[in-house]
């Protein structure tokens, strides 16, 4: 078998709207293409031997062992690879269950789809599954050592990608509240929410955490001075920088026992407590110097270690931290007890599990010696042996919830301390013999104030009630159910996406909000270009959603981006589907228009239930998407007699309708006429029906988001099909004696749309410069030729500079074939070079004629027009033939009044 391609999906996609994280592997079965599993000697036995846990896969039989039943009876290898890849991830601790396998139009080539939790692990699992199955086919087995290595590698990927327990708690709480989140890829930053409403976090520090508070908390000696001046009980101590000062420092704090720790350490690193002699003090000093140049020497206070968590000025959790220890059973040595304790599945390396495995260091052996033990000592049953002096969870300690036991005075004191230091989220380390009594009564002290405190001990204590401390953080960041989102409007379709996206963004600008939008020619925020290029995929969507100035996101969502990566957001407030027509067929295993419709329906389906899917009622494939989405439906139509729209409105729905020359919004028993089409520059004086349809879609999308009719009208009247606002979309130029039109039409539907305008041009000869992208099917080029023959009086056929793998001259021959099939005597010629073809057309343009250029490079075509001297961009408005009355009838549209026909 051979893996042809692996793609990673990260959002709503062709395979699933709900399962965003999917690996798509294009797998060629090669010589196994026609061999089901029951015809491969020993395959079933080898698979069960390698992965007996596959017994738990139900598959289509819907019962325990169902998948293995399929393997025994005979199923194709692509299907088996899917299940093996899922099971390998399960064995590594990643719980996934979604998979699909479909044969493509190429015999023996399959799309194998598997769910993942970690991208690298998912891709690895796909490759490992192919290796495993191929090994069993070739040798009847998969070596145990290789399987163990695969699983260990997958575990390593999962561990390395872990967010950490604190961040994980915050992310889970965000998901529970419907707050979108994303990793920002720098300094472990997490973004909660979108655009202007976003908040950012790093571990448990928020974008509200003050730098002064963090700096003060990191300087432990300065913290003590501030708190001591405020009358807060803190340990007596001092800071030294040289070993020679240690003896004097010990005397200053009152003698032994003492604590030595680094000035700016954390997680218990470099700390030694309960030091009782000079030898121990020297060793502790050297350990602290490994972490910090400056060393704190403090008096040691007897008591239990507590962590008090304060969020937004309130105590939300209290935990007693018990140092790493083992309990004797009367039989096992201490070393054996440690080993047994570390087998607890809740213990892991670092912070990847609820508890951390116990590891011994210098202080551990000193503590053992002080207790009179060695690692070989056998503890009496029930006897506790402490292995660490500090109680950090990161060194193997455990946590006991004490939230309900803390004394009210201690709550008041903790909240006052955090306010004094200036932190929004803080963890106080308190040593006291009894947290239920005021510190002043039991000689308790506040040892430290920590910025970015860990949540692990509170969300998963070893003993006691888990506390939802992440909920307190969310309440602080988004008080009173403050919105974390911004309006997201997604637009797709075969043609008109970019124009509609730009128009919708322009309409939204009339509200005074900052609009971020993505198109095939660039990513924009407000009036400024952020990044040029074909930016219609998830990466560009993320750029907009991550920007803290954006108040509205309008995102063009093209087929390629959806197919390669999925949508760049979990759901939109409005999903617009303009049309579905033949284009890009045969690419990416999308071979039919129905498959293309299923792909584009992702935009309609990935809409919040209280949002709207804006659908073209005149396109049966688009209209059918209403059955797939859980969102509200809004239709737009060029046909005021549409039966579908009439029923929709009678049932209380909303629609945008072109009626009697007006663009109107119809809802219930009223009609809002926005503007006459001939007054809207984009419609070319009402002569471009497809632009009227785009304007209807944009107007309706804005309306359902509560943009007013007045604002919609202002947007429509100030938006033009110009180079500045819609480059390559119906850009009309007046060259004095003739006109030139530039449009990026490249498929049959867009040719027909341009043709609807060109046919209305009746003042002179119509010359077309035509071509198409080289990766289209042969029959698509023939169709383009047939359409061109019906639209233009004279045709120049050219080819793109980038033929996309097609031999030079092949595309032009196919277009010419289509032209001559319709008009055997057609006036036409072939000029392969696009620049030469455009110049020839402009040179031969007759008086009052129209030169229509359908280029590969829009910018080059416009430049060739502008170098010809005085050129004026022109947008016809009034007193021109429009798409009302007779022109509507040419397009199958009746001039009937919407009020009469729909109500």
GROMACS .gro file of C-alpha atoms in nm, residues 221-538:
model
  318
  221UNK     CA    1   1.175   3.936   4.980
  222UNK     CA    2   1.011   4.254   4.850
  223UNK     CA    3   0.671   4.085   4.890
  224UNK     CA    4   0.751   4.011   5.254
  225UNK     CA    5   0.853   4.370   5.319
  226UNK     CA    6   0.534   4.507   5.167
  227UNK     CA    7   0.320   4.262   5.364
  228UNK     CA    8   0.509   4.313   5.690
  229UNK     CA    9   0.457   4.688   5.657
  230UNK     CA   10   0.084   4.614   5.620
  231UNK     CA   11   0.078   4.413   5.942
  232UNK     CA   12   0.055   4.073   5.773
  233UNK     CA   13   0.227   3.782   5.952
  234UNK     CA   14   0.525   3.675   5.739
  235UNK     CA   15   0.839   3.471   5.822
  236UNK     CA   16   1.138   3.656   5.963
  237UNK     CA   17   1.408   3.643   5.699
  238UNK     CA   18   1.678   3.809   5.493
  239UNK     CA   19   1.845   3.788   5.153
  240UNK     CA   20   2.210   3.703   5.094
  241UNK     CA   21   2.429   3.673   4.786
  242UNK     CA   22   2.737   3.501   4.926
  243UNK     CA   23   2.803   3.192   5.136
  244UNK     CA   24   3.010   3.406   5.373
  245UNK     CA   25   2.690   3.585   5.477
  246UNK     CA   26   2.501   3.266   5.561
  247UNK     CA   27   2.608   3.230   5.924
  248UNK     CA   28   2.511   3.588   6.006
  249UNK     CA   29   2.177   3.542   5.830
  250UNK     CA   30   2.100   3.232   6.038
  251UNK     CA   31   2.170   3.428   6.354
  252UNK     CA   32   1.949   3.716   6.231
  253UNK     CA   33   1.641   3.494   6.182
  254UNK     CA   34   1.679   3.344   6.530
  255UNK     CA   35   1.885   3.033   6.464
  256UNK     CA   36   1.782   2.685   6.359
  257UNK     CA   37   1.554   2.544   6.225
  258UNK     CA   38   1.559   2.752   5.906
  259UNK     CA   39   1.445   2.752   5.543
  260UNK     CA   40   1.675   2.832   5.250
  261UNK     CA   41   1.528   2.900   4.907
  262UNK     CA   42   1.604   3.093   4.586
  263UNK     CA   43   1.479   3.451   4.568
  264UNK     CA   44   1.296   3.403   4.238
  265UNK     CA   45   1.223   3.028   4.220
  266UNK     CA   46   0.895   2.842   4.174
  267UNK     CA   47   0.742   2.494   4.188
  268UNK     CA   48   0.955   2.416   4.495
  269UNK     CA   49   1.280   2.415   4.299
  270UNK     CA   50   1.588   2.476   4.512
  271UNK     CA   51   1.397   2.494   4.843
  272UNK     CA   52   1.517   2.317   5.158
  273UNK     CA   53   1.315   2.339   5.479
  274UNK     CA   54   1.364   2.238   5.842
  275UNK     CA   55   1.743   2.281   5.824
  276UNK     CA   56   1.893   2.200   6.162
  277UNK     CA   57   2.276   2.230   6.131
  278UNK     CA   58   2.553   2.403   5.939
  279UNK     CA   59   2.628   2.108   5.711
  280UNK     CA   60   2.268   2.097   5.593
  281UNK     CA   61   2.267   2.477   5.556
  282UNK     CA   62   2.573   2.472   5.325
  283UNK     CA   63   2.421   2.202   5.107
  284UNK     CA   64   2.088   2.390   5.093
  285UNK     CA   65   2.265   2.712   4.994
  286UNK     CA   66   2.436   2.538   4.700
  287UNK     CA   67   2.105   2.385   4.588
  288UNK     CA   68   1.936   2.727   4.593
  289UNK     CA   69   2.225   2.883   4.399
  290UNK     CA   70   2.145   2.648   4.111
  291UNK     CA   71   1.819   2.840   4.068
  292UNK     CA   72   1.896   3.198   4.172
  293UNK     CA   73   2.195   3.422   4.247
  294UNK     CA   74   2.017   3.569   4.550
  295UNK     CA   75   1.916   3.343   4.838
  296UNK     CA   76   1.644   3.383   5.103
  297UNK     CA   77   1.713   3.263   5.457
  298UNK     CA   78   1.402   3.238   5.676
  299UNK     CA   79   1.293   3.107   6.009
  300UNK     CA   80   1.122   2.768   5.976
  301UNK     CA   81   0.766   2.761   6.104
  302UNK     CA   82   0.610   2.433   6.216
  303UNK     CA   83   0.269   2.361   6.065
  304UNK     CA   84   0.086   2.225   5.766
  305UNK     CA   85   0.127   2.373   5.418
  306UNK     CA   86  -0.184   2.529   5.262
  307UNK     CA   87  -0.251   2.692   4.928
  308UNK     CA   88  -0.526   2.955   4.920
  309UNK     CA   89  -0.646   3.053   4.573
  310UNK     CA   90  -0.783   3.404   4.524
  311UNK     CA   91  -0.954   3.502   4.197
  312UNK     CA   92  -1.089   3.851   4.129
  313UNK     CA   93  -1.049   3.945   4.493
  314UNK     CA   94  -1.230   3.642   4.637
  315UNK     CA   95  -1.106   3.320   4.796
  316UNK     CA   96  -1.236   3.040   4.572
  317UNK     CA   97  -1.044   2.734   4.696
  318UNK     CA   98  -0.816   2.614   4.976
  319UNK     CA   99  -0.602   2.300   4.969
  320UNK     CA  100  -0.368   2.143   5.221
  321UNK     CA  101  -0.059   2.012   5.045
  322UNK     CA  102   0.093   1.698   5.192
  323UNK     CA  103   0.457   1.622   5.099
  324UNK     CA  104   0.542   1.313   4.898
  325UNK     CA  105   0.530   1.010   5.126
  326UNK     CA  106   0.464   0.637   5.148
  327UNK     CA  107   0.272   0.437   5.408
  328UNK     CA  108   0.420   0.113   5.541
  329UNK     CA  109   0.249  -0.224   5.496
  330UNK     CA  110   0.480  -0.419   5.729
  331UNK     CA  111   0.629  -0.617   5.436
  332UNK     CA  112   0.770  -0.389   5.165
  333UNK     CA  113   1.085  -0.180   5.168
  334UNK     CA  114   1.052   0.196   5.114
  335UNK     CA  115   1.195   0.163   4.760
  336UNK     CA  116   0.923  -0.093   4.679
  337UNK     CA  117   0.654   0.130   4.827
  338UNK     CA  118   0.771   0.420   4.608
  339UNK     CA  119   0.761   0.199   4.300
  340UNK     CA  120   0.411   0.078   4.386
  341UNK     CA  121   0.290   0.434   4.453
  342UNK     CA  122   0.422   0.549   4.116
  343UNK     CA  123   0.214   0.281   3.940
  344UNK     CA  124  -0.097   0.481   4.024
  345UNK     CA  125  -0.245   0.573   3.682
  346UNK     CA  126  -0.318   0.919   3.819
  347UNK     CA  127   0.056   0.985   3.854
  348UNK     CA  128   0.260   1.099   3.556
  349UNK     CA  129   0.566   1.295   3.453
  350UNK     CA  130   0.564   1.665   3.537
  351UNK     CA  131   0.214   1.812   3.515
  352UNK     CA  132   0.061   1.576   3.259
  353UNK     CA  133  -0.150   1.388   3.518
  354UNK     CA  134  -0.347   1.475   3.832
  355UNK     CA  135  -0.050   1.366   4.045
  356UNK     CA  136   0.324   1.355   3.980
  357UNK     CA  137   0.544   1.051   4.023
  358UNK     CA  138   0.770   1.054   4.331
  359UNK     CA  139   1.134   1.110   4.249
  360UNK     CA  140   1.407   1.132   4.511
  361UNK     CA  141   1.670   1.405   4.537
  362UNK     CA  142   1.935   1.520   4.784
  363UNK     CA  143   1.679   1.645   5.035
  364UNK     CA  144   1.491   1.314   5.017
  365UNK     CA  145   1.792   1.117   5.141
  366UNK     CA  146   1.855   1.374   5.415
  367UNK     CA  147   1.493   1.342   5.523
  368UNK     CA  148   1.514   0.962   5.525
  369UNK     CA  149   1.826   0.979   5.738
  370UNK     CA  150   1.661   1.221   5.979
  371UNK     CA  151   1.371   0.979   6.018
  372UNK     CA  152   1.615   0.691   6.072
  373UNK     CA  153   1.540   0.509   5.746
  374UNK     CA  154   1.706   0.398   5.424
  375UNK     CA  155   1.545   0.289   5.098
  376UNK     CA  156   1.576  -0.071   5.217
  377UNK     CA  157   1.393  -0.006   5.543
  378UNK     CA  158   1.064  -0.192   5.592
  379UNK     CA  159   0.806   0.037   5.752
  380UNK     CA  160   0.562  -0.097   6.012
  381UNK     CA  161   0.207  -0.112   5.885
  382UNK     CA  162   0.045   0.233   5.888
  383UNK     CA  163   0.370   0.422   5.949
  384UNK     CA  164   0.416   0.732   5.728
  385UNK     CA  165   0.758   0.805   5.581
  386UNK     CA  166   0.798   1.149   5.424
  387UNK     CA  167   1.017   1.167   5.113
  388UNK     CA  168   1.008   1.541   5.055
  389UNK     CA  169   1.015   1.828   5.296
  390UNK     CA  170   0.825   2.062   5.063
  391UNK     CA  171   0.462   1.990   4.983
  392UNK     CA  172   0.453   2.079   4.612
  393UNK     CA  173   0.241   1.854   4.390
  394UNK     CA  174   0.517   1.880   4.128
  395UNK     CA  175   0.748   1.681   4.359
  396UNK     CA  176   0.498   1.404   4.429
  397UNK     CA  177   0.282   1.559   4.700
  398UNK     CA  178  -0.094   1.522   4.731
  399UNK     CA  179  -0.372   1.773   4.800
  400UNK     CA  180  -0.658   1.769   5.050
  401UNK     CA  181  -0.942   2.015   4.993
  402UNK     CA  182  -0.993   2.251   5.291
  403UNK     CA  183  -1.213   2.514   5.124
  404UNK     CA  184  -1.500   2.468   5.366
  405UNK     CA  185  -1.272   2.479   5.672
  406UNK     CA  186  -1.083   2.808   5.639
  407UNK     CA  187  -1.160   3.067   5.908
  408UNK     CA  188  -1.341   3.386   5.793
  409UNK     CA  189  -1.059   3.600   5.930
  410UNK     CA  190  -0.809   3.406   5.720
  411UNK     CA  191  -1.032   3.460   5.413
  412UNK     CA  192  -1.034   3.833   5.484
  413UNK     CA  193  -0.658   3.834   5.531
  414UNK     CA  194  -0.590   3.640   5.208
  415UNK     CA  195  -0.810   3.872   5.002
  416UNK     CA  196  -0.642   4.176   5.157
  417UNK     CA  197  -0.295   4.037   5.084
  418UNK     CA  198  -0.372   3.974   4.716
  419UNK     CA  199  -0.519   4.322   4.681
  420UNK     CA  200  -0.204   4.464   4.842
  421UNK     CA  201   0.024   4.283   4.596
  422UNK     CA  202  -0.199   4.370   4.301
  423UNK     CA  203  -0.294   4.041   4.133
  424UNK     CA  204  -0.620   3.923   3.979
  425UNK     CA  205  -0.531   3.554   4.023
  426UNK     CA  206  -0.298   3.455   4.304
  427UNK     CA  207  -0.203   3.160   4.521
  428UNK     CA  208  -0.102   3.221   4.883
  429UNK     CA  209   0.119   2.970   5.062
  430UNK     CA  210   0.020   2.963   5.428
  431UNK     CA  211   0.184   2.759   5.703
  432UNK     CA  212  -0.041   2.698   6.001
  433UNK     CA  213  -0.124   2.418   6.237
  434UNK     CA  214  -0.497   2.481   6.188
  435UNK     CA  215  -0.645   2.669   5.892
  436UNK     CA  216  -0.980   2.685   6.071
  437UNK     CA  217  -0.834   2.924   6.332
  438UNK     CA  218  -0.701   3.278   6.273
  439UNK     CA  219  -0.329   3.281   6.192
  440UNK     CA  220  -0.258   3.521   6.478
  441UNK     CA  221  -0.382   3.263   6.728
  442UNK     CA  222  -0.163   2.974   6.609
  443UNK     CA  223   0.154   3.158   6.501
  444UNK     CA  224   0.072   3.098   6.133
  445UNK     CA  225   0.243   3.291   5.853
  446UNK     CA  226   0.194   3.376   5.488
  447UNK     CA  227   0.508   3.238   5.331
  448UNK     CA  228   0.462   3.342   4.967
  449UNK     CA  229   0.226   3.504   4.720
  450UNK     CA  230   0.239   3.338   4.377
  451UNK     CA  231   0.141   3.479   4.042
  452UNK     CA  232   0.016   3.219   3.790
  453UNK     CA  233  -0.075   2.963   4.059
  454UNK     CA  234  -0.145   2.606   3.954
  455UNK     CA  235  -0.504   2.481   3.960
  456UNK     CA  236  -0.429   2.110   3.970
  457UNK     CA  237  -0.460   2.068   4.346
  458UNK     CA  238  -0.802   2.239   4.343
  459UNK     CA  239  -0.966   2.080   4.038
  460UNK     CA  240  -0.847   1.728   4.128
  461UNK     CA  241  -0.759   1.699   4.499
  462UNK     CA  242  -0.655   1.357   4.624
  463UNK     CA  243  -0.904   1.396   4.908
  464UNK     CA  244  -1.212   1.618   4.919
  465UNK     CA  245  -1.436   1.807   4.678
  466UNK     CA  246  -1.302   1.926   4.339
  467UNK     CA  247  -1.349   2.302   4.302
  468UNK     CA  248  -1.444   2.473   3.976
  469UNK     CA  249  -1.179   2.740   4.004
  470UNK     CA  250  -1.170   2.785   3.626
  471UNK     CA  251  -1.533   2.896   3.648
  472UNK     CA  252  -1.429   3.183   3.876
  473UNK     CA  253  -1.173   3.290   3.615
  474UNK     CA  254  -1.436   3.284   3.339
  475UNK     CA  255  -1.672   3.489   3.557
  476UNK     CA  256  -1.395   3.745   3.600
  477UNK     CA  257  -1.304   3.763   3.231
  478UNK     CA  258  -1.662   3.761   3.100
  479UNK     CA  259  -1.877   3.907   3.381
  480UNK     CA  260  -2.255   3.901   3.364
  481UNK     CA  261  -2.249   3.664   3.063
  482UNK     CA  262  -2.060   3.923   2.857
  483UNK     CA  263  -2.023   3.806   2.497
  484UNK     CA  264  -1.697   3.640   2.402
  485UNK     CA  265  -1.781   3.638   2.032
  486UNK     CA  266  -1.818   3.879   1.746
  487UNK     CA  267  -2.058   3.836   1.452
  488UNK     CA  268  -1.907   3.592   1.202
  489UNK     CA  269  -2.054   3.584   0.851
  490UNK     CA  270  -1.927   3.317   0.612
  491UNK     CA  271  -1.981   3.326   0.234
  492UNK     CA  272  -1.935   3.049  -0.021
  493UNK     CA  273  -2.057   2.958  -0.369
  494UNK     CA  274  -1.911   2.878  -0.708
  495UNK     CA  275  -1.931   3.238  -0.829
  496UNK     CA  276  -1.974   3.577  -0.665
  497UNK     CA  277  -1.805   3.495  -0.333
  498UNK     CA  278  -1.549   3.775  -0.336
  499UNK     CA  279  -1.791   4.042  -0.459
  500UNK     CA  280  -2.053   3.945  -0.202
  501UNK     CA  281  -1.794   3.932   0.076
  502UNK     CA  282  -1.665   4.278  -0.009
  503UNK     CA  283  -2.016   4.419  -0.045
  504UNK     CA  284  -2.129   4.269   0.286
  505UNK     CA  285  -1.821   4.409   0.460
  506UNK     CA  286  -1.892   4.750   0.304
  507UNK     CA  287  -2.254   4.741   0.422
  508UNK     CA  288  -2.141   4.654   0.773
  509UNK     CA  289  -1.901   4.949   0.771
  510UNK     CA  290  -2.207   5.175   0.759
  511UNK     CA  291  -2.274   5.068   1.120
  512UNK     CA  292  -1.945   5.226   1.229
  513UNK     CA  293  -1.792   4.895   1.334
  514UNK     CA  294  -1.445   4.770   1.246
  515UNK     CA  295  -1.489   4.493   0.989
  516UNK     CA  296  -1.228   4.228   0.916
  517UNK     CA  297  -1.277   4.033   0.594
  518UNK     CA  298  -1.099   3.776   0.381
  519UNK     CA  299  -1.117   3.743   0.003
  520UNK     CA  300  -0.938   3.585  -0.291
  521UNK     CA  301  -0.734   3.902  -0.333
  522UNK     CA  302  -0.640   3.971   0.029
  523UNK     CA  303  -0.719   4.003   0.397
  524UNK     CA  304  -0.849   4.340   0.514
  525UNK     CA  305  -0.922   4.510   0.845
  526UNK     CA  306  -1.124   4.829   0.815
  527UNK     CA  307  -0.999   5.019   0.511
  528UNK     CA  308  -0.654   4.863   0.508
  529UNK     CA  309  -0.499   4.562   0.339
  530UNK     CA  310  -0.329   4.337   0.595
  531UNK     CA  311  -0.205   4.066   0.364
  532UNK     CA  312  -0.233   4.028  -0.012
  533UNK     CA  313  -0.309   3.692  -0.171
  534UNK     CA  314  -0.582   3.432  -0.214
  535UNK     CA  315  -0.680   3.430   0.152
  536UNK     CA  316  -0.998   3.225   0.177
  537UNK     CA  317  -0.881   2.946   0.406
  538UNK     CA  318  -0.871   2.891   0.782
   0.00000   0.00000   0.00000
